[in-house]
CSV table of C-alpha atoms in Angstrom, one decimal:
chain,number,residue,atom,x,y,z
A,154,MET,CA,35.1,-14.4,-41.7
A,155,TYR,CA,34.1,-15.0,-37.7
A,156,LYS,CA,30.9,-16.4,-38.8
A,157,TYR,CA,32.4,-19.2,-41.3
A,158,SER,CA,35.3,-20.0,-38.4
A,159,LEU,CA,32.7,-20.5,-36.0
A,160,LEU,CA,31.0,-23.1,-38.8
A,161,LEU,CA,33.9,-24.9,-39.1
A,162,ALA,CA,34.4,-25.3,-35.7
A,163,SER,CA,31.3,-26.5,-34.9
A,164,LEU,CA,31.6,-28.9,-37.3
A,165,ILE,CA,34.9,-29.9,-36.1
A,166,PHE,CA,33.8,-30.2,-32.8
A,167,LEU,CA,30.7,-32.9,-33.9
A,168,PHE,CA,33.4,-34.8,-35.9
A,169,THR,CA,35.7,-35.3,-33.6
A,170,ASN,CA,33.0,-36.1,-30.7
A,171,CYS,CA,30.3,-38.1,-32.1
A,172,GLN,CA,31.4,-41.2,-29.8
A,173,GLN,CA,30.3,-38.4,-27.1
A,174,SER,CA,26.7,-37.7,-28.3
A,175,VAL,CA,27.1,-33.8,-27.5
A,176,GLU,CA,24.9,-31.8,-29.7
A,177,ILE,CA,24.9,-28.1,-31.1
A,178,PHE,CA,21.8,-26.0,-31.9
A,179,PRO,CA,21.0,-23.0,-31.9
A,180,LEU,CA,19.5,-21.0,-28.8
A,181,ALA,CA,16.1,-20.8,-29.3
A,182,SER,CA,14.7,-17.0,-29.6
A,183,ASN,CA,13.2,-15.4,-26.6
A,184,GLY,CA,11.4,-12.9,-28.1
A,185,THR,CA,13.7,-10.0,-27.3
A,186,GLU,CA,16.0,-10.1,-30.0
A,187,ILE,CA,14.1,-7.5,-31.4
A,188,HIS,CA,15.2,-5.0,-28.7
A,189,TYR,CA,18.8,-6.0,-30.3
A,190,ASP,CA,21.7,-3.5,-31.0
A,191,GLN,CA,23.9,-5.1,-33.3
A,192,SER,CA,26.4,-3.4,-32.8
A,193,GLN,CA,27.0,-4.8,-29.7
A,194,PHE,CA,26.6,-8.3,-30.4
A,195,PRO,CA,27.4,-10.1,-28.5
A,196,PHE,CA,27.5,-8.4,-25.7
A,197,TYR,CA,23.6,-6.9,-26.3
A,198,HIS,CA,22.6,-6.6,-22.5
A,199,GLY,CA,25.5,-4.0,-21.6
A,200,VAL,CA,27.9,-4.5,-19.0
A,201,ALA,CA,27.3,-3.6,-14.9
A,202,SER,CA,29.3,-2.7,-11.6
A,203,GLY,CA,28.2,-3.4,-8.0
A,204,ASP,CA,28.9,-4.6,-4.3
A,205,PRO,CA,31.8,-2.1,-4.3
A,206,LEU,CA,34.0,-2.8,-1.3
A,207,ALA,CA,37.1,-0.8,-0.7
A,208,ASP,CA,39.2,-3.4,-2.2
A,209,ALA,CA,36.9,-5.2,-4.7
A,210,VAL,CA,34.4,-4.8,-7.1
A,211,ILE,CA,31.9,-7.1,-8.6
A,212,ILE,CA,31.6,-6.4,-12.6
A,213,TRP,CA,29.0,-8.5,-14.9
A,214,THR,CA,27.9,-8.7,-18.5
A,215,ARG,CA,26.0,-11.3,-20.6
A,216,VAL,CA,27.1,-13.0,-23.5
A,217,THR,CA,24.8,-13.9,-26.1
A,218,PRO,CA,26.1,-16.5,-28.4
A,219,PRO,CA,25.2,-18.5,-31.3
A,220,ASN,CA,24.5,-21.9,-29.8
A,221,ASN,CA,24.9,-24.2,-26.2
A,222,MET,CA,28.3,-24.3,-26.2
A,223,PRO,CA,30.2,-23.0,-23.3
A,224,ILE,CA,32.0,-19.7,-24.1
A,225,GLU,CA,35.4,-18.6,-22.7
A,226,VAL,CA,35.4,-14.7,-21.9
A,227,ASP,CA,38.6,-12.5,-21.3
A,228,TRP,CA,38.5,-9.5,-18.7
A,229,LYS,CA,40.2,-6.3,-17.9
A,230,MET,CA,40.2,-3.7,-15.5
A,231,SER,CA,42.3,-0.6,-15.5
A,232,THR,CA,42.5,2.9,-13.7
A,233,SER,CA,42.8,4.0,-17.1
A,234,LYS,CA,40.4,3.9,-20.1
A,235,LEU,CA,43.1,3.3,-22.5
A,236,PHE,CA,43.6,0.4,-20.7
A,237,ASP,CA,47.3,1.6,-20.8
A,238,ASN,CA,48.0,0.5,-16.9
A,239,ILE,CA,46.0,-2.8,-16.6
A,240,VAL,CA,45.2,-3.6,-12.6
A,241,ALA,CA,43.7,-7.2,-12.9
A,242,ASP,CA,42.6,-9.6,-15.9
A,243,GLY,CA,41.6,-13.1,-16.6
A,244,LYS,CA,39.4,-15.6,-18.5
A,245,VAL,CA,36.2,-16.9,-17.1
A,246,THR,CA,33.9,-19.4,-18.6
A,247,THR,CA,30.0,-19.7,-18.9
A,248,ASP,CA,27.3,-21.3,-20.7
A,249,SER,CA,23.5,-21.9,-20.1
A,250,THR,CA,23.3,-23.5,-16.8
A,251,ALA,CA,24.3,-19.6,-15.6
A,252,ASP,CA,22.4,-18.1,-18.9
A,253,PHE,CA,25.4,-16.8,-20.1
A,254,THR,CA,25.7,-14.2,-17.6
A,255,VAL,CA,29.2,-13.2,-16.4
A,256,LYS,CA,29.6,-11.8,-13.1
A,257,VAL,CA,33.6,-11.3,-11.8
A,258,ASP,CA,34.2,-10.3,-8.1
A,259,VAL,CA,37.9,-8.3,-9.1
A,260,LYS,CA,40.2,-7.8,-5.5
A,261,GLY,CA,43.4,-6.2,-4.4
A,262,LEU,CA,41.5,-2.7,-5.9
A,263,ALA,CA,42.8,0.5,-4.0
A,264,ALA,CA,40.6,2.1,-2.0
A,265,ASN,CA,38.3,5.5,-3.6
A,266,THR,CA,39.6,4.8,-7.2
A,267,LYS,CA,37.2,4.9,-10.2
A,268,TYR,CA,38.5,2.5,-12.6
A,269,TYR,CA,36.9,0.6,-16.2
A,270,TYR,CA,36.3,-2.8,-17.5
A,271,GLN,CA,35.4,-4.7,-20.2
A,272,PHE,CA,34.8,-8.2,-21.5
A,273,SER,CA,35.9,-10.2,-25.1
A,274,ALA,CA,34.9,-13.2,-26.6
A,275,LEU,CA,33.9,-14.7,-30.0
A,276,ASP,CA,36.4,-12.3,-31.3
A,277,GLU,CA,34.4,-9.0,-29.9
A,278,SER,CA,34.6,-6.5,-27.1
A,279,SER,CA,31.8,-5.2,-25.4
A,280,SER,CA,31.4,-1.6,-24.1
A,281,ILE,CA,33.8,0.1,-21.4
A,282,GLY,CA,32.5,0.5,-18.0
A,283,GLU,CA,32.9,2.3,-15.1
A,284,THR,CA,32.9,1.6,-11.5
A,285,LYS,CA,34.3,2.6,-8.3
A,286,THR,CA,35.7,1.4,-5.4
A,287,ILE,CA,34.1,2.7,-1.4
A,288,ASN,CA,35.6,5.5,0.0
A,289,ASN,CA,36.8,4.6,3.1
A,290,THR,CA,39.4,7.6,3.3
A,291,ASN,CA,37.3,9.2,5.9
A,292,GLN,CA,38.0,12.5,3.3
A,293,GLY,CA,35.2,14.1,1.1
A,294,GLU,CA,31.5,13.5,0.7
A,295,LEU,CA,29.5,9.9,-0.1
A,296,LYS,CA,27.0,10.7,-2.9
A,297,LEU,CA,24.3,7.7,-3.6
A,298,GLY,CA,22.1,7.4,-6.1
A,299,VAL,CA,18.4,5.9,-4.8
A,300,VAL,CA,15.8,4.2,-7.4
A,301,SER,CA,13.2,1.5,-7.0
A,302,CYS,CA,10.1,0.1,-9.3
A,303,SER,CA,10.6,0.2,-12.5
A,304,ASN,CA,7.9,-1.3,-15.0
A,305,TYR,CA,9.2,-1.4,-18.4
A,306,GLU,CA,5.1,-0.7,-19.3
A,307,TRP,CA,5.1,2.2,-17.7
A,308,GLY,CA,6.9,4.8,-19.7
A,309,TYR,CA,10.8,5.0,-20.7
A,310,PHE,CA,13.8,5.0,-18.4
A,311,ALA,CA,15.3,8.2,-18.7
A,312,ALA,CA,15.3,8.9,-14.7
A,313,TYR,CA,18.2,6.1,-15.4
A,314,LYS,CA,19.9,7.9,-18.0
A,315,HIS,CA,20.2,11.1,-15.9
A,316,LEU,CA,21.4,9.5,-12.7
A,317,SER,CA,23.7,7.9,-15.7
A,318,GLU,CA,25.4,11.6,-15.7
A,319,LYS,CA,25.9,12.6,-12.0
A,320,GLU,CA,28.9,11.8,-10.3
A,321,LEU,CA,28.0,8.9,-8.5
A,322,ASP,CA,29.9,6.8,-5.6
A,323,ALA,CA,26.8,4.3,-5.9
A,324,VAL,CA,23.0,3.3,-7.2
A,325,LEU,CA,21.5,1.5,-4.2
A,326,HIS,CA,18.4,-0.3,-6.0
A,327,LEU,CA,16.1,-0.9,-3.4
A,328,GLY,CA,13.9,-2.8,-5.2
A,329,ASP,CA,10.8,-3.9,-7.5
A,330,TYR,CA,13.6,-3.7,-10.7
A,331,PHE,CA,11.3,-5.2,-12.7
A,332,TYR,CA,7.5,-6.1,-12.5
A,333,GLU,CA,6.3,-9.8,-13.1
A,334,TYR,CA,3.3,-9.6,-14.4
A,335,ALA,CA,1.5,-10.4,-18.1
A,336,PRO,CA,1.4,-7.6,-20.6
A,337,GLY,CA,-1.2,-5.3,-20.4
A,338,LYS,CA,-1.9,-6.4,-16.6
A,339,TYR,CA,0.0,-4.2,-14.8
A,340,GLY,CA,1.2,-1.3,-17.1
A,341,ASP,CA,0.2,1.1,-19.9
A,342,THR,CA,1.2,-0.7,-23.4
A,343,THR,CA,0.1,2.5,-25.6
A,344,ILE,CA,3.5,3.7,-25.8
A,345,GLY,CA,4.7,0.3,-27.3
A,346,ARG,CA,6.4,-1.1,-24.7
A,347,PHE,CA,5.7,-4.3,-24.2
A,348,ASN,CA,6.2,-7.6,-21.3
A,349,VAL,CA,8.2,-10.4,-22.5
A,350,PRO,CA,7.4,-13.2,-22.3
A,351,PRO,CA,3.7,-12.1,-23.0
A,352,ILE,CA,2.8,-14.2,-19.9
A,353,GLU,CA,3.3,-13.7,-16.1
A,354,ILE,CA,6.5,-15.1,-15.6
A,355,LEU,CA,6.6,-18.5,-13.5
A,356,SER,CA,9.8,-20.7,-14.9
A,357,LEU,CA,13.0,-20.0,-14.7
A,358,ASN,CA,13.2,-19.2,-18.6
A,359,ASP,CA,10.7,-16.8,-17.9
A,360,TYR,CA,12.7,-15.1,-15.6
A,361,ARG,CA,15.6,-14.7,-17.2
A,362,THR,CA,14.1,-13.3,-20.3
A,363,ARG,CA,12.5,-10.6,-18.0
A,364,TYR,CA,16.0,-9.6,-17.2
A,365,ALA,CA,17.2,-9.9,-20.1
A,366,LEU,CA,14.0,-8.0,-21.6
A,367,TYR,CA,15.0,-4.7,-19.4
A,368,HIS,CA,18.9,-5.5,-19.7
A,369,THR,CA,18.6,-4.2,-23.4
A,370,ASP,CA,16.8,-0.7,-22.2
A,371,LYS,CA,19.7,1.6,-23.5
A,372,ASP,CA,18.4,3.9,-20.4
A,373,LEU,CA,19.3,1.0,-17.5
A,374,GLN,CA,22.2,0.3,-19.2
A,375,ALA,CA,23.9,3.7,-19.3
A,376,VAL,CA,23.3,3.8,-15.3
A,377,HIS,CA,24.9,0.1,-15.0
A,378,GLN,CA,27.5,1.0,-17.4
A,379,LYS,CA,28.2,4.1,-15.4
A,380,HIS,CA,27.6,3.4,-11.6
A,381,PRO,CA,28.5,0.4,-9.5
A,382,PHE,CA,24.9,-0.5,-7.7
A,383,ILE,CA,23.8,-1.7,-4.3
A,384,ALA,CA,21.0,-3.7,-4.8
A,385,ILE,CA,17.8,-5.7,-2.6
A,386,TRP,CA,14.8,-7.4,-3.7
A,387,ASP,CA,11.7,-6.3,-3.1
A,388,ASP,CA,8.4,-8.4,-3.7
A,389,HIS,CA,8.2,-8.0,-8.1
A,390,GLU,CA,11.1,-9.4,-8.6
A,391,ILE,CA,9.5,-12.5,-6.9
A,392,THR,CA,5.8,-11.8,-7.0
A,393,ASN,CA,3.5,-9.3,-5.8
A,394,ASN,CA,3.2,-8.8,-1.9
A,395,ALA,CA,5.4,-11.9,-1.1
A,396,TYR,CA,6.5,-13.2,2.2
A,397,LYS,CA,8.4,-16.0,2.7
A,398,SER,CA,6.5,-18.6,2.3
A,399,GLY,CA,3.5,-17.5,-0.3
A,400,ALA,CA,2.5,-13.8,-1.3
A,401,GLU,CA,-0.5,-12.6,-2.5
A,402,ASN,CA,0.4,-12.9,-6.5
A,403,HIS,CA,0.8,-16.7,-6.5
A,404,GLN,CA,-2.3,-19.2,-6.7
A,405,ASP,CA,-2.1,-22.9,-5.9
A,406,ASP,CA,-2.2,-23.8,-9.8
A,407,GLU,CA,0.8,-22.0,-10.5
A,408,GLY,CA,3.3,-25.4,-8.5
A,409,SER,CA,5.5,-24.6,-6.0
A,410,TYR,CA,6.0,-21.8,-3.9
A,411,ASP,CA,9.9,-22.1,-2.3
A,412,ASP,CA,10.3,-23.5,-6.4
A,413,ARG,CA,9.2,-19.8,-7.6
A,414,LYS,CA,10.9,-18.4,-5.0
A,415,ALA,CA,14.6,-20.2,-5.9
A,416,ILE,CA,14.0,-19.8,-9.8
A,417,ALA,CA,13.7,-15.9,-8.4
A,418,THR,CA,16.3,-15.3,-7.0
A,419,GLN,CA,18.1,-17.5,-9.1
A,420,ALA,CA,17.9,-15.5,-11.9
A,421,TYR,CA,17.7,-12.3,-9.8
A,422,TYR,CA,21.4,-13.8,-8.9
A,423,GLU,CA,22.7,-14.3,-12.2
A,424,TRP,CA,21.4,-11.2,-13.4
A,425,LEU,CA,22.3,-8.4,-11.2
A,426,PRO,CA,25.6,-6.9,-10.6
A,427,ILE,CA,25.6,-8.3,-7.0
A,428,ARG,CA,28.1,-10.8,-4.5
A,429,GLU,CA,26.5,-14.0,-3.1
A,430,SER,CA,27.4,-14.6,0.2
A,431,ALA,CA,28.5,-17.8,1.7
A,432,SER,CA,25.4,-17.6,4.0
A,433,ASN,CA,22.5,-17.3,1.2
A,434,GLU,CA,21.3,-14.4,2.1
A,435,ILE,CA,21.0,-11.2,1.1
A,436,TYR,CA,21.1,-8.5,3.4
A,437,ARG,CA,24.2,-7.0,4.3
A,438,SER,CA,26.6,-3.8,5.1
A,439,PHE,CA,28.6,-1.3,3.7
A,440,GLU,CA,31.3,0.7,5.4
A,441,PHE,CA,32.2,3.4,4.2
A,442,GLY,CA,34.9,4.7,6.4
A,443,GLU,CA,33.9,6.1,10.1
A,444,LEU,CA,31.3,8.5,7.9
A,445,ALA,CA,28.5,6.0,7.1
A,446,ASN,CA,27.6,2.2,7.7
A,447,LEU,CA,25.3,1.4,4.9
A,448,ILE,CA,23.3,-1.5,5.7
A,449,MET,CA,20.7,-3.4,3.6
A,450,LEU,CA,17.9,-5.4,4.7
A,451,ASP,CA,15.7,-8.0,2.7
A,452,GLU,CA,12.3,-7.4,3.9
A,453,ARG,CA,10.7,-10.0,1.9
A,454,LEU,CA,12.2,-13.8,1.7
A,455,ALA,CA,14.4,-14.1,4.9
A,456,GLY,CA,11.9,-14.0,7.4
A,457,ARG,CA,8.9,-12.2,6.9
A,458,THR,CA,5.5,-13.7,8.0
A,459,LYS,CA,2.1,-13.1,6.1
A,460,GLN,CA,0.7,-9.8,5.9
A,461,ALA,CA,-2.2,-9.6,8.9
A,462,ASP,CA,-5.8,-8.9,7.0
A,463,SER,CA,-6.6,-6.0,9.8
A,464,LEU,CA,-4.1,-3.7,12.3
A,465,ALA,CA,-6.8,-5.0,14.8
A,466,GLN,CA,-4.9,-8.4,14.3
A,467,VAL,CA,-0.6,-6.7,13.7
A,468,ASP,CA,0.8,-8.1,16.8
A,469,GLU,CA,4.1,-9.9,18.3
A,470,SER,CA,3.9,-12.9,16.0
A,471,TYR,CA,4.1,-10.3,12.5
A,472,SER,CA,7.8,-10.4,12.1
A,473,MET,CA,8.9,-8.1,8.8
A,474,LEU,CA,13.0,-9.5,9.4
A,475,GLY,CA,12.7,-12.5,11.4
A,476,ALA,CA,15.0,-13.7,14.2
A,477,LYS,CA,18.1,-13.5,12.5
A,478,GLN,CA,17.9,-10.5,10.9
A,479,LEU,CA,16.2,-8.8,13.6
A,480,ALA,CA,19.4,-9.2,15.4
A,481,TRP,CA,21.8,-8.5,13.0
A,482,PHE,CA,20.2,-5.4,12.7
A,483,LYS,CA,20.3,-4.3,16.3
A,484,ASP,CA,23.8,-5.5,16.1
A,485,GLU,CA,24.6,-3.4,12.9
A,486,LEU,CA,23.1,-0.6,14.8
A,487,SER,CA,24.7,-0.6,17.9
A,488,LYS,CA,28.5,-1.5,15.9
A,489,GLY,CA,31.3,1.2,15.1
A,490,SER,CA,31.9,4.0,15.2
A,491,ALA,CA,30.5,5.5,11.8
A,492,THR,CA,29.0,9.3,12.1
A,493,TRP,CA,25.7,7.8,9.9
A,494,LYS,CA,23.6,4.5,9.8
A,495,ILE,CA,22.1,4.0,6.7
A,496,ILE,CA,20.0,1.8,5.5
A,497,GLY,CA,18.6,0.3,2.5
A,498,ASN,CA,14.7,-0.1,3.2
A,499,GLN,CA,12.2,-1.5,1.2
A,500,VAL,CA,8.4,-0.5,2.5
A,501,ILE,CA,7.3,2.8,4.5
A,502,PHE,CA,9.0,2.7,8.2
A,503,SER,CA,8.0,5.2,10.1
A,504,PRO,CA,3.7,5.3,11.1
A,505,LEU,CA,1.6,6.4,8.4
A,506,ASP,CA,-2.4,7.1,9.5
A,507,VAL,CA,-4.7,7.0,5.5
A,508,SER,CA,-7.9,6.5,7.2
A,509,GLN,CA,-9.1,10.2,6.5
A,510,LEU,CA,-8.8,8.8,2.4
A,511,ARG,CA,-8.9,5.1,2.4
A,512,PRO,CA,-11.4,4.5,5.9
A,513,ASP,CA,-12.0,0.8,4.8
A,514,SER,CA,-8.1,0.6,4.3
A,515,PRO,CA,-6.6,2.7,7.0
A,516,ALA,CA,-3.0,1.0,7.1
A,517,ASN,CA,-0.8,-0.3,4.5
A,518,LEU,CA,0.1,-4.0,6.2
A,519,ASP,CA,2.4,-4.8,3.8
A,520,ALA,CA,4.6,-2.0,5.1
A,521,TRP,CA,6.1,-1.9,9.0
A,522,ASP,CA,2.5,-0.8,10.2
A,523,GLY,CA,1.8,-4.3,9.3
A,524,TYR,CA,4.8,-5.5,12.0
A,525,ALA,CA,4.4,-2.5,14.2
A,526,VAL,CA,5.6,-4.7,17.2
A,527,GLU,CA,8.6,-5.5,15.6
A,528,ARG,CA,8.9,-2.3,14.3
A,529,ASP,CA,8.6,-0.6,17.8
A,530,ASP,CA,11.1,-3.2,19.1
A,531,ILE,CA,13.3,-1.2,16.4
A,532,VAL,CA,13.1,2.5,17.7
A,533,ASP,CA,13.1,1.5,21.7
A,534,HIS,CA,16.5,0.2,20.5
A,535,LEU,CA,17.1,3.7,18.6
A,536,VAL,CA,16.1,5.1,21.8
A,537,GLN,CA,17.3,2.6,24.5
A,538,ASN,CA,21.2,3.3,23.2
A,539,GLU,CA,21.0,6.8,22.4
A,540,ILE,CA,21.3,5.5,18.3
A,541,ASP,CA,21.5,9.0,16.5
A,542,ASP,CA,21.7,9.7,13.0
A,543,VAL,CA,19.8,6.7,11.8
A,544,VAL,CA,18.6,7.7,7.8
A,545,PHE,CA,16.0,4.6,7.0
A,546,LEU,CA,16.1,5.5,2.6
A,547,THR,CA,12.5,3.9,1.7
A,548,GLY,CA,11.5,2.4,-1.9
A,549,ASP,CA,8.3,0.9,-3.1
A,550,THR,CA,5.2,3.0,-3.0
A,551,HIS,CA,5.9,4.9,-6.0
A,552,THR,CA,5.4,8.3,-4.0
A,553,SER,CA,8.0,10.9,-2.4
A,554,TRP,CA,8.7,11.1,1.1
A,555,ALA,CA,10.2,12.4,4.3
A,556,PHE,CA,9.3,11.6,7.6
A,557,GLU,CA,10.6,11.9,11.4
A,558,VAL,CA,10.3,8.8,12.1
A,559,PRO,CA,8.7,9.5,16.2
A,560,ALA,CA,10.4,8.0,19.4
A,561,SER,CA,6.7,7.5,20.3
A,562,LEU,CA,3.9,8.4,18.3
A,563,GLU,CA,1.4,8.7,21.0
A,564,SER,CA,3.3,12.0,22.3
A,565,TYR,CA,5.0,13.2,19.2
A,566,ALA,CA,2.4,16.0,18.6
A,567,GLN,CA,3.9,17.5,21.8
A,568,SER,CA,7.1,16.4,21.8
A,569,GLN,CA,8.8,16.6,18.2
A,570,THR,CA,11.1,13.8,19.5
A,571,SER,CA,12.4,11.9,16.4
A,572,ALA,CA,14.1,8.5,17.2
A,573,ALA,CA,15.5,8.5,13.0
A,574,VAL,CA,14.5,10.2,9.3
A,575,GLU,CA,12.7,8.1,6.6
A,576,PHE,CA,13.5,9.4,3.1
A,577,GLY,CA,11.8,7.9,0.9
A,578,THR,CA,11.7,7.9,-3.4
A,579,THR,CA,9.0,7.8,-6.4
A,580,SER,CA,9.1,5.2,-9.1
A,581,ILE,CA,11.0,5.1,-11.9
A,582,THR,CA,8.1,4.8,-14.3
A,583,SER,CA,5.1,2.8,-12.1
A,584,ALA,CA,2.3,4.1,-11.6
A,585,ASN,CA,1.8,6.7,-8.6
A,586,TRP,CA,-1.1,8.5,-7.0
A,587,ASN,CA,-2.2,10.5,-10.2
A,588,GLU,CA,-2.4,7.5,-12.7
A,589,GLY,CA,-6.2,8.0,-13.4
A,590,ARG,CA,-7.2,11.2,-12.2
A,591,THR,CA,-6.5,14.8,-11.6
A,592,ASP,CA,-3.4,15.9,-10.6
A,593,GLU,CA,-5.6,18.7,-8.6
A,594,GLU,CA,-7.4,15.4,-7.2
A,595,THR,CA,-4.0,13.9,-6.1
A,596,LEU,CA,-2.9,17.0,-4.4
A,597,GLY,CA,-5.9,17.4,-2.3
A,598,ALA,CA,-5.4,13.3,-1.4
A,599,GLU,CA,-1.8,14.7,-0.5
A,600,GLN,CA,-2.6,17.2,1.3
A,601,ILE,CA,-5.4,14.7,3.4
A,602,VAL,CA,-2.7,12.0,4.3
A,603,GLN,CA,-0.1,15.0,5.5
A,604,ALA,CA,-2.4,16.9,7.7
A,605,SER,CA,-3.1,12.9,9.9
A,606,ASN,CA,0.2,12.4,10.3
A,607,SER,CA,2.1,15.6,11.7
A,608,HIS,CA,5.8,13.9,11.7
A,609,LEU,CA,5.4,13.3,7.9
A,610,LYS,CA,7.1,16.7,6.3
A,611,PHE,CA,6.9,16.2,2.7
A,612,ILE,CA,4.8,14.0,0.2
A,613,ASN,CA,4.8,13.9,-3.4
A,614,ALA,CA,2.8,10.8,-5.3
A,615,ARG,CA,2.8,12.5,-8.6
A,616,ASP,CA,5.8,12.6,-10.2
A,617,HIS,CA,8.5,10.2,-11.3
A,618,GLY,CA,12.5,10.0,-11.0
A,619,TYR,CA,15.1,9.2,-8.0
A,620,MET,CA,16.8,10.6,-5.6
A,621,LEU,CA,20.0,12.0,-4.6
A,622,LEU,CA,21.5,11.7,-1.3
A,623,THR,CA,25.1,13.4,-0.5
A,624,VAL,CA,25.9,12.0,3.1
A,625,SER,CA,28.8,14.6,4.6
A,626,ARG,CA,30.2,14.1,8.6
A,627,SER,CA,27.8,17.5,9.5
A,628,SER,CA,24.8,16.5,7.3
A,629,VAL,CA,22.6,14.4,5.2
A,630,ASP,CA,20.7,16.1,1.9
A,631,ALA,CA,18.6,14.9,0.3
A,632,ASP,CA,17.6,15.7,-3.5
A,633,TRP,CA,14.9,14.9,-5.5
A,634,TYR,CA,14.6,14.5,-9.6
A,635,TYR,CA,11.8,14.1,-11.1
A,636,VAL,CA,11.7,13.8,-14.8
A,637,GLU,CA,9.0,15.6,-16.9
A,638,ASP,CA,6.3,12.8,-18.9
A,639,ILE,CA,8.1,9.4,-18.8
A,640,LYS,CA,5.9,8.3,-21.7
A,641,THR,CA,8.3,10.6,-23.3
A,642,ASP,CA,11.5,9.3,-24.2
A,643,GLY,CA,14.5,11.1,-23.4
A,644,SER,CA,12.0,13.8,-21.6
A,645,PRO,CA,13.8,16.2,-19.5
A,646,GLU,CA,14.6,16.2,-15.5
A,647,LYS,CA,14.0,19.0,-13.1
A,648,LEU,CA,15.5,19.3,-9.3
A,649,ALA,CA,12.2,19.5,-7.8
A,650,LYS,CA,12.9,19.2,-3.5
A,651,SER,CA,16.3,19.4,-1.3
A,652,ILE,CA,15.6,18.2,2.6
A,653,SER,CA,18.2,17.7,4.9
A,654,VAL,CA,18.8,16.2,8.3
A,655,ALA,CA,21.4,18.0,10.2
A,656,GLN,CA,24.2,15.4,12.1
A,657,GLY,CA,22.9,15.0,15.8
A,658,SER,CA,19.9,16.6,15.5
A,659,ASN,CA,17.5,13.4,14.2
A,660,LYS,CA,15.0,16.6,13.2
A,661,LEU,CA,14.4,17.8,9.3
A,662,ASN,CA,15.5,21.0,7.8
A,663,LEU,CA,13.3,21.7,5.0
């Protein structure tokens, strides 16, 4: 009945507006329709929430309409899954300029409260989403899921499904939400998961379509439906090894890099449940009462200079954050009375010597080792101002890590003095060290790297999954969960490693 009503309405609209030359036409196929669950019409891409505050949260969906005309969408929020206690509701219109995505900043909410939300359009309703406002009551613990590097072609997103079943305050996504490559360029397509569009993405439509593909994944939909996200981009949301004025994977024949950046960031803001700031900067912080201040950094587009070609080249001219963000970061570290400073950090902060493993490439110059002067300045700020209880959370490397961040690398072996700690999460699916080599070879490589870095206390470069972080007054506990096999849909998981840091110690308890 709906289809006939829509056709009639369209004909009436054309007849009454013919003098305005308004043309109604079906939306073009983007190649992701084969993944649609028709029972979800028109909300094929699920629902999501993000950037929770004590009194507000972003809710998100995408409507897939039959034609190019603007769509009016109703939304509602309740403390009850039955929606018998509506606390907020409203209407919003979306259209092709926003790729038919919908974002609502729902305000006036109560702190530390679970809410349910739902959208309606075209006489149909979306799935019911769950979200939660920030706990600023100074009671209880903070539980965060920490994820990074989800590559559609490398495997199934079972880790997202398992994370959806945990009791959490939020999920931190530290970047590489998707990958920009053409099919088979960086992935294993033998399981039948292929990138769409079937090219390296460059245009706005390309980036939107790649997000649309990822959002059809049932496991990604599940984690978005259950938990608010606090997300930051890394490089692949733009293109590999991106920095402010260029990228390794952007060539002269691919058009303007500034245009590509603008396109990539527009699509990111459309498809992620993130609050857009007046300053147009993505770095931001979240205050969980007196327990923790969560600081999310932008280590790609705000101020990063081009990567150095060698360690010998690295000097004060190489900046990861840029002067403005660096000053803001230091201020965030110094202010407030929160017990813990939790840092959402994309690339490895701690020094990491891999010269025994890769003599020709002794350090990752895309990580903080390539910006060591700025990194040392941040460590000096912590030490000189006696700022303790700083925890860096890191993605990017597809490897699990636990470091003590040396107050001085030169003296650490003797003094064991640490200025902070760092926990790295592995990838959801992206390739780590044992793709193409045996587990035995990978274990040997891990041992070589750990022996070369006395401040590195844990490494796993073989498994995929996520990290669960539990923050209390007395400690921060990191638990690494790994799925059995990313090539198997619905693969089971296991808790593989737990490490903690006690308040006031800056040292890891293994």
